[in-house]
Coordinates of C-alpha atoms in Angstrom, one line a residue:
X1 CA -28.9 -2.5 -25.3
X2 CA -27.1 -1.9 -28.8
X3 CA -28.0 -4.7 -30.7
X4 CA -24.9 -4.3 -32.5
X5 CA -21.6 -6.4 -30.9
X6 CA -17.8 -5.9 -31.9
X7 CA -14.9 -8.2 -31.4
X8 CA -11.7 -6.5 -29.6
X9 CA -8.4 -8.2 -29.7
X10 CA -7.2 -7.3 -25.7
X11 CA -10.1 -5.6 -23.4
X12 CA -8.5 -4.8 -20.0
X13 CA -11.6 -4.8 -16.9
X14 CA -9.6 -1.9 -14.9
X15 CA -7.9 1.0 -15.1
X16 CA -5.7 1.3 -11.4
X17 CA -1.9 0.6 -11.1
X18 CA -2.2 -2.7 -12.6
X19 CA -4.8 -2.1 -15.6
X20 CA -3.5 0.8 -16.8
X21 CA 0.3 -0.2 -17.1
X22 CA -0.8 -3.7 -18.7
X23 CA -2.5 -1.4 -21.3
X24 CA 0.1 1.1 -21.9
X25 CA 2.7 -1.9 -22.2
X26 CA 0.6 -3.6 -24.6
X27 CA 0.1 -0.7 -26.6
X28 CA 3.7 0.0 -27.2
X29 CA 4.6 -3.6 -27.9
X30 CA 2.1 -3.0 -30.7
X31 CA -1.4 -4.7 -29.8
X32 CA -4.6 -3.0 -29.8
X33 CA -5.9 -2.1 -26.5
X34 CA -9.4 -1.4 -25.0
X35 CA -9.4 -0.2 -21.4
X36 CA -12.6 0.1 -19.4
X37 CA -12.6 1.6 -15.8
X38 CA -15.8 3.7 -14.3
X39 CA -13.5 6.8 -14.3
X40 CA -13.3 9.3 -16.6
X41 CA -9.4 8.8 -16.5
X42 CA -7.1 5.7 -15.4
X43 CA -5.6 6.0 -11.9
X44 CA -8.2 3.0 -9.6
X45 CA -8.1 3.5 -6.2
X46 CA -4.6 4.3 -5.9
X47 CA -4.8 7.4 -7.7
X48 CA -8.2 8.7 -7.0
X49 CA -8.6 7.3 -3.3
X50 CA -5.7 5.8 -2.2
X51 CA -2.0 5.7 -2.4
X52 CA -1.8 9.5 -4.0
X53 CA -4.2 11.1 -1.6
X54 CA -3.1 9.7 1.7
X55 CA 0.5 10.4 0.7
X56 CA -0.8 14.0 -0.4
X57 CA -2.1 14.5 3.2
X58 CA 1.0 12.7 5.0
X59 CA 3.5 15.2 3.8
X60 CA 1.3 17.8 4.6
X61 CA 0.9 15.9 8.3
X62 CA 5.0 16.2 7.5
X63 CA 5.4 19.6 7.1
X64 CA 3.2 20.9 10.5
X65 CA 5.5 18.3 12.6
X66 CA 8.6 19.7 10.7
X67 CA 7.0 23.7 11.4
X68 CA 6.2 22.7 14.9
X69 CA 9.5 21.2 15.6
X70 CA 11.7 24.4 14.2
X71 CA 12.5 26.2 16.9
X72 CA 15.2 23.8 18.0
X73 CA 17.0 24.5 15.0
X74 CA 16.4 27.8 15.4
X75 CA 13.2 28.9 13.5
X76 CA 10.3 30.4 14.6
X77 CA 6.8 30.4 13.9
X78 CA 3.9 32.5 15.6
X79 CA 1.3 30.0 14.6
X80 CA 0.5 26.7 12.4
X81 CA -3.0 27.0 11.2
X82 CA -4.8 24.3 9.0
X83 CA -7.4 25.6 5.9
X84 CA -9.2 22.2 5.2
X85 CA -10.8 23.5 2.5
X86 CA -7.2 24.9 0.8
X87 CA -6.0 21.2 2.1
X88 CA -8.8 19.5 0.6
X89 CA -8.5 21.9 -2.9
X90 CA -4.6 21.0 -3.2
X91 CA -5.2 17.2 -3.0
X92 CA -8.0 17.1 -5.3
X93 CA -5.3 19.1 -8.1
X94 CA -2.5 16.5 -6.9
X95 CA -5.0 13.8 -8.1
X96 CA -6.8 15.9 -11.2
X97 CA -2.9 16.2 -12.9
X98 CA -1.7 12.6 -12.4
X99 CA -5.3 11.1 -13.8
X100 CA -4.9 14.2 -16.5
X101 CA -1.5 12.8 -17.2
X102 CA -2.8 9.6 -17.7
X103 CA -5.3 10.2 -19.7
X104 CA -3.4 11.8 -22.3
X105 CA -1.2 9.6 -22.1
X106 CA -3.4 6.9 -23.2
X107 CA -4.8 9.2 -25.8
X108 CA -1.2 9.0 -27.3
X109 CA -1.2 5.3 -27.4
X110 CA -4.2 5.5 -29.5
X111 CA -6.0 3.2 -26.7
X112 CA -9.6 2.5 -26.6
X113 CA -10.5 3.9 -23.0
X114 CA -13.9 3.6 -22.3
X115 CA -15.4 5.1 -19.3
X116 CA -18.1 2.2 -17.4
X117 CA -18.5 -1.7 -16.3
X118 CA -18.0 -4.8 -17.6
X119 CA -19.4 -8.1 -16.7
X120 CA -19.1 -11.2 -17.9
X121 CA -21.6 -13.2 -20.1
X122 CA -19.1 -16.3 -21.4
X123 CA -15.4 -16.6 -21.6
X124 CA -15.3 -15.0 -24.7
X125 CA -18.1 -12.0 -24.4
X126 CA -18.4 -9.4 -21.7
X127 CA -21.6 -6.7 -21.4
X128 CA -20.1 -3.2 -20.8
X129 CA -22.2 -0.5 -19.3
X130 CA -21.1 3.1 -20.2
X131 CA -21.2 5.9 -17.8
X132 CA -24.8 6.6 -19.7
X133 CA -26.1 4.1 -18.9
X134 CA -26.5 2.5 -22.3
X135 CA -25.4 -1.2 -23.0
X136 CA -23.3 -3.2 -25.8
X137 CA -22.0 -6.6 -25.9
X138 CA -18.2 -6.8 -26.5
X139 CA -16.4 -9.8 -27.8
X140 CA -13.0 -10.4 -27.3
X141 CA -10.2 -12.8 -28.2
X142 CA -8.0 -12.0 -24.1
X143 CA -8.7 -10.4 -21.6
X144 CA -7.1 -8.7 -18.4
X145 CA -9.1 -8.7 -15.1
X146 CA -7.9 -5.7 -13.1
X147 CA -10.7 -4.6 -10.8
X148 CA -8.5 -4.4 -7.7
X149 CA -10.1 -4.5 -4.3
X150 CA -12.4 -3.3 -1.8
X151 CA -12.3 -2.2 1.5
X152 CA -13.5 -4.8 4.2
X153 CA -16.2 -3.8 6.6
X154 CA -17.1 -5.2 10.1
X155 CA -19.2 -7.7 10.0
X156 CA -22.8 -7.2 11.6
X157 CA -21.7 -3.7 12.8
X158 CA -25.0 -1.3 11.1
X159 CA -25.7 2.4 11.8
X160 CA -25.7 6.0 10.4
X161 CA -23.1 5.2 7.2
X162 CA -22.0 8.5 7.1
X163 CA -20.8 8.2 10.6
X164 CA -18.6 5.0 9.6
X165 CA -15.9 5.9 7.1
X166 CA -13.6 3.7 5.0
X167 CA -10.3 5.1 4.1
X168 CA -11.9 6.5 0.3
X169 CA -14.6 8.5 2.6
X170 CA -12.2 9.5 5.4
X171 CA -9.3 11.1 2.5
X172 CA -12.6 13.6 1.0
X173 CA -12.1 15.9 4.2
X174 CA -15.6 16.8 4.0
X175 CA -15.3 17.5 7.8
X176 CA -13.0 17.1 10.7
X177 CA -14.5 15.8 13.8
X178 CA -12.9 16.4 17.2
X179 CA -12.7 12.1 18.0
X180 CA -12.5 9.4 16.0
X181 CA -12.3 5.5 16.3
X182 CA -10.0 3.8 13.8
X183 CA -10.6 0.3 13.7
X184 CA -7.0 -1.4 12.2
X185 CA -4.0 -0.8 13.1
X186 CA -1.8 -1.5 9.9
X187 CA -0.7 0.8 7.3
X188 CA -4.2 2.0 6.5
X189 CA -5.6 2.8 10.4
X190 CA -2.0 4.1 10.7
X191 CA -1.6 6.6 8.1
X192 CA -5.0 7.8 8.6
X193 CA -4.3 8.2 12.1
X194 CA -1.2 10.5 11.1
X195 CA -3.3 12.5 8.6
X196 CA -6.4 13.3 11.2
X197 CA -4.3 13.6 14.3
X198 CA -2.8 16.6 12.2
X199 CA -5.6 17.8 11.3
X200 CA -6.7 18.2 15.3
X201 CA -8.6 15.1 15.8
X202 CA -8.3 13.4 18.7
X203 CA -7.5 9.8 17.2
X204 CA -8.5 6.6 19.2
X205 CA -6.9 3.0 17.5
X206 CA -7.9 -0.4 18.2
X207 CA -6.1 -3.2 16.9
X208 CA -7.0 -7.0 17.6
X209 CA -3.3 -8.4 17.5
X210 CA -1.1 -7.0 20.5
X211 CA 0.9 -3.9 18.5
X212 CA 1.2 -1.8 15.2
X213 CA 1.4 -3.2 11.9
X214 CA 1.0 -6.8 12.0
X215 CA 3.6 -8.6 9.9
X216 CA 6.7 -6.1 10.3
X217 CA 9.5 -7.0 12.9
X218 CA 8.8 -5.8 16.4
X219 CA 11.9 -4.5 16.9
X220 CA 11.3 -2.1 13.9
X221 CA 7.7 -1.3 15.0
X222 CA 8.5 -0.7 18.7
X223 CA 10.7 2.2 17.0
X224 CA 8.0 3.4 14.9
X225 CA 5.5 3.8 17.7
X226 CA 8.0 5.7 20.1
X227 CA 7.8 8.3 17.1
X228 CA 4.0 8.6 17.2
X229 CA 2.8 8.3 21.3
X230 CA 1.3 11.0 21.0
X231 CA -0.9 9.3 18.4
X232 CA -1.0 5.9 20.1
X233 CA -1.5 7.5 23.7
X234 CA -5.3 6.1 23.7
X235 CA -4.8 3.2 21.9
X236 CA -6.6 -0.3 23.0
X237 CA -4.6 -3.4 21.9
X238 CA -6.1 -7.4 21.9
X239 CA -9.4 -5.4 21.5
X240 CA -12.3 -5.3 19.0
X241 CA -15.6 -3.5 18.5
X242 CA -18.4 -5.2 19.0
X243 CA -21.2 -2.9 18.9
X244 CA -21.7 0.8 17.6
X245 CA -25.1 2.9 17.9
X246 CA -26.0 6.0 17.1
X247 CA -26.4 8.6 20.0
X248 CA -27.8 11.7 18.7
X249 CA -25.0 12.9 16.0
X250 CA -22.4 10.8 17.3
X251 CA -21.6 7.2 18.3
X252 CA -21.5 5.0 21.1
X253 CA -19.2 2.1 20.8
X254 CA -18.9 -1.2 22.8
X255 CA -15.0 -2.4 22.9
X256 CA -14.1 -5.6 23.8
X257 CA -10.1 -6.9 24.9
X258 CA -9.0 -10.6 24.7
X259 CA -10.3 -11.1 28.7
X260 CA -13.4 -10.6 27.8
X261 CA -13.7 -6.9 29.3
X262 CA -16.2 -4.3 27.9
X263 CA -15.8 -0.8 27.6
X264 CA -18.1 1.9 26.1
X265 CA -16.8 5.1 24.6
X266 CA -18.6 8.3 22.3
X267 CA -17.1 9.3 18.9
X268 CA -18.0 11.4 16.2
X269 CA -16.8 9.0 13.7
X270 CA -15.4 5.4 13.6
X271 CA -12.8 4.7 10.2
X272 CA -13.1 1.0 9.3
X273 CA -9.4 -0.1 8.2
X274 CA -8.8 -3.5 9.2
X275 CA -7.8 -4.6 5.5
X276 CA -9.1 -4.9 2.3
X277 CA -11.2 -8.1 -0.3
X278 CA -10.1 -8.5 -4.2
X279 CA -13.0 -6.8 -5.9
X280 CA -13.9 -10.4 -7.8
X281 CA -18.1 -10.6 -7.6
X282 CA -19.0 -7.4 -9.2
X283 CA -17.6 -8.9 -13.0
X284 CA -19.5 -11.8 -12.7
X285 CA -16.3 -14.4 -13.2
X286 CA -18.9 -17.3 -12.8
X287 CA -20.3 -16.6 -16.2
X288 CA -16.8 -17.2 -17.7
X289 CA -15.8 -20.1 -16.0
X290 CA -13.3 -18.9 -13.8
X291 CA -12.0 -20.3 -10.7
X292 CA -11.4 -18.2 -7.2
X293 CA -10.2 -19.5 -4.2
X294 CA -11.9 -19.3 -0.5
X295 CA -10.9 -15.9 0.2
X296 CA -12.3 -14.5 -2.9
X297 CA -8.7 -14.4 -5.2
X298 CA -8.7 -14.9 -8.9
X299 CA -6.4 -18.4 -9.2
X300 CA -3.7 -17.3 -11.6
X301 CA -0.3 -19.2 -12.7
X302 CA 3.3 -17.5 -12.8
X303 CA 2.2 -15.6 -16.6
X304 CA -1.0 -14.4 -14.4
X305 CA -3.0 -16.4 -16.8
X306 CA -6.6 -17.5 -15.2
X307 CA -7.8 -21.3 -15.9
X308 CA -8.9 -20.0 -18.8
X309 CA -5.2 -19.5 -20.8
X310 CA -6.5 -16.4 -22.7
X311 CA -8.0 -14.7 -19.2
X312 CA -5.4 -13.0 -17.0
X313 CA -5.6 -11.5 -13.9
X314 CA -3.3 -9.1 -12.0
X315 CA -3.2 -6.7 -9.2
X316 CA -5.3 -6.8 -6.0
X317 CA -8.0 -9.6 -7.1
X318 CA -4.7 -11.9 -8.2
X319 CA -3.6 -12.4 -4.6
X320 CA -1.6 -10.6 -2.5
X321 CA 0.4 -8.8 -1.0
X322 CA -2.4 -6.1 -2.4
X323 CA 0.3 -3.6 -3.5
X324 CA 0.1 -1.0 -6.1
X325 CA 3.8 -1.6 -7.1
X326 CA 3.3 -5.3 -7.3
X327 CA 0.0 -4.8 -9.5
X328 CA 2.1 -3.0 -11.9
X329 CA 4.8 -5.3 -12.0
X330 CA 1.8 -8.1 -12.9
X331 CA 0.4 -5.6 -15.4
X332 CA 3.8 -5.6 -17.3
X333 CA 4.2 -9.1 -17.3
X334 CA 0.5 -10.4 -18.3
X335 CA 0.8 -7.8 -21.5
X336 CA 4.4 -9.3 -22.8
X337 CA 3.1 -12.8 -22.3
X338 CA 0.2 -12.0 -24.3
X339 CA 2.5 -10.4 -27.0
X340 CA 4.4 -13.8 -27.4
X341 CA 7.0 -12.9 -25.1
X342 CA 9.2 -14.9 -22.7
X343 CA 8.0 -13.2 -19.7
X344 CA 7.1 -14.6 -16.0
X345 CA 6.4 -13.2 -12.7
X346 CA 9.2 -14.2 -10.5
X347 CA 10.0 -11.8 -7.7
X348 CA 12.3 -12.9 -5.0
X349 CA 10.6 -10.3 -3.0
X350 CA 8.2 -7.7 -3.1
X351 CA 9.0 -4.6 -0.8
X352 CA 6.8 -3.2 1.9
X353 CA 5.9 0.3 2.6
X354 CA 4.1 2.0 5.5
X355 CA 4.3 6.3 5.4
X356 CA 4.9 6.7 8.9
X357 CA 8.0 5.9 9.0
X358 CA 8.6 2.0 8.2
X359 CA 9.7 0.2 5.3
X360 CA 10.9 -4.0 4.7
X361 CA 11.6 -6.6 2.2
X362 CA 12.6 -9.9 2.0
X363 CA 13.1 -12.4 4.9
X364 CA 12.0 -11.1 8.8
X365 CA 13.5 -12.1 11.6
X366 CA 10.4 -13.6 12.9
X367 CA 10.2 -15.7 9.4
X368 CA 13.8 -16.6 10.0
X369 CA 13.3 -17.9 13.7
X370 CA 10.3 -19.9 12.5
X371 CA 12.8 -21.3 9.4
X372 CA 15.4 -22.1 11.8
X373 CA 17.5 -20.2 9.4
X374 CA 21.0 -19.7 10.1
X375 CA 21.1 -15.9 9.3
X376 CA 22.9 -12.8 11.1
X377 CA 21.3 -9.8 11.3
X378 CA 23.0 -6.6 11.6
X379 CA 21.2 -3.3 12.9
X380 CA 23.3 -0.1 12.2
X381 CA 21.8 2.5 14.4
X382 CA 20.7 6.1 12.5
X383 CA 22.2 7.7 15.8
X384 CA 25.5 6.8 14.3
X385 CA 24.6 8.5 10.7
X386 CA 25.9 12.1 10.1
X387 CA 22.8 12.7 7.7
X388 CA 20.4 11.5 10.0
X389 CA 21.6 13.3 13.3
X390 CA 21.6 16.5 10.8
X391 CA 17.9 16.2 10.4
X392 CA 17.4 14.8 14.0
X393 CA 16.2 11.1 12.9
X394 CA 18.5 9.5 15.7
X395 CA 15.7 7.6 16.8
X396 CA 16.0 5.3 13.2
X397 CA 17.6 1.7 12.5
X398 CA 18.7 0.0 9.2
X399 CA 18.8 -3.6 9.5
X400 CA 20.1 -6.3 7.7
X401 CA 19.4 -9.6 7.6
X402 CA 22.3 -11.8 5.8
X403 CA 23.0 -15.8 4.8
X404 CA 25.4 -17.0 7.4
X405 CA 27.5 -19.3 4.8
X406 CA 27.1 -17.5 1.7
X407 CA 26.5 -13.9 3.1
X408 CA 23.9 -13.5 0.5
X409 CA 21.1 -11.0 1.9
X410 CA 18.0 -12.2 2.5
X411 CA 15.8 -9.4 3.8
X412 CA 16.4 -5.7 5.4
X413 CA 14.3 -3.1 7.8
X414 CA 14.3 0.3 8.0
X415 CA 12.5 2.3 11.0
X416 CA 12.2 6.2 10.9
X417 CA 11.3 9.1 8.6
X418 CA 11.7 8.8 5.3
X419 CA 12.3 4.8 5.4
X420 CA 10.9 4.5 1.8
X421 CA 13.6 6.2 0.5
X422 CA 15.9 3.6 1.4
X423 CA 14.1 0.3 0.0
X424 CA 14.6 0.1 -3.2
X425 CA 18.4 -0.8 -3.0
X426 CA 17.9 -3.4 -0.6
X427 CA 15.1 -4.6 -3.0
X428 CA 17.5 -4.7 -5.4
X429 CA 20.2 -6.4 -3.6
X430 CA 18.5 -9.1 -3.0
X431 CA 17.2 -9.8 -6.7
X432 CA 20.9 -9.0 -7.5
X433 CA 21.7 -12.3 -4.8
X434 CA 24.2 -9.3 -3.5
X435 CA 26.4 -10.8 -0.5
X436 CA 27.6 -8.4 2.6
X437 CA 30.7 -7.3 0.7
X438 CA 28.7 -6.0 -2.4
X439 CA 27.1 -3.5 -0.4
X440 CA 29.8 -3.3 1.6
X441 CA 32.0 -2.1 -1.0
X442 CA 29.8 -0.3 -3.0
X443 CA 30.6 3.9 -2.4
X444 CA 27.7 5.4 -0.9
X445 CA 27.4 9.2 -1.0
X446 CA 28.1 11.0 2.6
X447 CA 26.9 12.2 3.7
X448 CA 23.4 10.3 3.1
X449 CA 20.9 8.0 4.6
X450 CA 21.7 5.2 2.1
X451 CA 25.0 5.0 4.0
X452 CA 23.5 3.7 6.8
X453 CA 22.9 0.4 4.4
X454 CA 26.7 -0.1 3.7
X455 CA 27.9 0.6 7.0
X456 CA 24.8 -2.2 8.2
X457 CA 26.6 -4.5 5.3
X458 CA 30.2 -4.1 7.0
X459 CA 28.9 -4.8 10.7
X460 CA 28.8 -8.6 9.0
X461 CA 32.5 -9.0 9.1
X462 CA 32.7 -6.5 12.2
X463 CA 34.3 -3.4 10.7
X464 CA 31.7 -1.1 10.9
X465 CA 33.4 2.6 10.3
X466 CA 30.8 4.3 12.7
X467 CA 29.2 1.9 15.3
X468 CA 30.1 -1.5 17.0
X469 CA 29.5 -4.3 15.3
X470 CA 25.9 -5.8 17.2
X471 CA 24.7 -8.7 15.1
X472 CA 22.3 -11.6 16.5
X473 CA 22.8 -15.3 15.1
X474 CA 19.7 -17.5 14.5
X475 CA 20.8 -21.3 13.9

């Protein structure tokens, strides 16, 4: 270890989403910036083994559907063949020029980025390991803890690793096996299920709760899984796994549904995606006094300040929803309100993404039945959209979900492809405290998806241009 210690005005423990854009932000409000992340270049998980990746490999899961479906519009292809190894090279440059990016462009903020770990030794002093190996002491007068998450494993479940994947394992391609298992049936176990099922496997999902994506509406999810049956065909709901052994080179693994009722079935490989933990023990938080709560979460107020006022935390380890989007949101905040700004995180909502074809925001319909609010809820079918039955998406629903007495919106749906598109300005909206005749009278282009969003807003009074007014009242 250097015997030699320096003082830093802001070290940030972190380089993802969150980490990076608090250091960038800082930068440019003028404070001096040391960011430490085991990468050679900022991205986290999101941009080395996460969101980028996965989304990399969903539009090319995108394009063989959209190849395979052409001859009903009239093109015609002799064959779709997959090159995993051209796959797996086009992904890895996806990710090489957005970290690239990144690191030049905290080159050009003249930030301090240095590539290892940090722990803890007090609330003033962390140790930071460098990618030599080779140790220092660092003092610093704030600090951001951005360390983001891991993903969770099943408990007591032990065999050949390399036949149990987690998502980061699962997105290197280094083979495609014929079955798999995927534990989870949320947005991870889903996407992943998208990616290998177009790659050729033969996909298997189990999921403890009794459907897809725990959380959304059902009304929206019953939609998305009529688009992937062919996906979902072998799936096992109310089940877990209980056991898995290695067989030879594959594995044998015990299911068990909510009656009690076991079942054993052979897989090459079993993907673990039944959530993710904040990443809090490996900094050693303990040594600087600060507080977590019982699932692991750094305890941080509405600046993202930690117990200790000059300690922040944002991103995954700060709570969820464990969102890249949020994180930088956090990121942003944290580094005004250490430059002396006025600043606060204060989202009415924070929106809701899952690549297969399934995006919310805001108030459910379940939360509003369990509220007893007194809401309508519009649904303007995509069947309806002259965009949509273009591109044969009539299976897709916008849906809106307004204030009865003030038509304020509170939350909206979409189901089908390309639902993310379509977020943002109900995300908006509802910031905005837009009411039904906002949207309603805003001109959308045509023709367009977004559409769909405005003619959902005018089914509140009844005139919908292009479908009957359906709405459901919840008193």
């Amino acid at each position: 270890m250097k015997d030699k210690s320096e003082t830093i005005a802001l070290v940030i423990i972190g380089a993802g989403p969150g980490g990076y854009a608090a250091a960038f932000h800082a930068a440019d409000l003028g404070l001096q910036v040391t960011l430490i992340d085991p990468k050679k270049n900022p991205g986290g998980v999101c941009l080395y083994h996460g969101c980028i990746p996965t989304k990399t490999l969903l539009h090319f899961a995108d394009v063989k559907r959209q190849s395979q479906e052409a001859a009903q519009i009239g093109l015609n292809f002799q064959s779709v063949g997959v090159n995993v190894e051209k796959l797996r090279s086009y992904k890895d440059q996806v990710v090489k020029k957005l970290t690239d990016g990144l690191g030049q462009l905290t080159r050009h903020r003249n930030i301090d980025y240095r590539q290892g770990r940090a722990q803890f030794v007090d609330d003033h002093t962390i140790e930071f390991t460098g990618a030599d190996g080779e140790k220092s002491m660092l003092k610093f007068d704030k600090a951001i803890i951005a360390t983001g998450a891991q993903a969770a494993m099943l408990p007591g479940i032990e065999t050949d690793v390399s036949m149990i994947l987690d998502a980061e394992t699962a997105l290197k391609l280094n083979d495609v096996p014929e079955t798999m298992l995927i534990v989870g049936a949320g947005y991870i176990g889903m996407e992943m299920g998208k990616i290998y099922k177009a790659l050729g496997t033969r996909v298997t999902i189990v999921e403890m709760t009794p459907s897809i994506l725990p959380g959304a509406d059902k009304d929206l999810t019953k939609i998305v899984a009529s688009m992937h049956q062919e996906l979902l065909k072998d799936s096992r709901f109310e089940t877990k796994v209980i056991k898995a052994e290695k067989e030879g080179d594959k594995l044998r693994v015990t299911l068990e549904d909510n009656n009690g009722n076991h079942e054993e079935q052979i897989f090459d490989k079993m993907l673990v995606a039944i959530g993710m933990k904040p990443d809090s023990r490996r900094t050693s938080l303990e040594k600087a006094g600060i507080k977590t709560d019982d699932k692991g979460f750094v305890v941080v107020n509405e600046f993202r300040q930690t117990n200790k006022a000059h300690i922040y935390a944002i991103g995954d380890v700060a709570g969820e929803p464990m969102l890249a989007h949020k994180a930088t949101h956090e990121g942003r905040i944290a580094a005004q309100h250490i430059a002396g700004q006025k600043s606060a995180y204060e989202p009415k909502v924070v929106p809701a993404v899952v690549y297969i074809g399934l995006a919310w925001v805001g108030l459910t319909q379940a939360e509003a039945e369990e509220q007893q609010a007194d809401v309508t809820i519009t649904r303007f079918p995509w069947s309806a959209s002259g965009r949509a039955v273009a591109m044969g998406l009539t299976h897709g629903i916008t849906k809106l979900i307004f204030d009865k007495k003030s038509q304020r919106l509170l939350g909206a749906g979409f189901a089908g492809e390309m639902a993310e598109q379509l977020i943002a300005e109900a995300t908006l909206a509802i910031e905005m405290g837009a009411v039904a005749k906002d949207l309603e009278l805003t001109i959308h282009p045509h023709p367009t998806l977004s559409e769909t969003i405005m003619e959902a807003a005018e089914m509140f009074d009844g005139q919908a241009t292009h479908a009957i007014k359906r709405t459901s009242k919840k008193k």
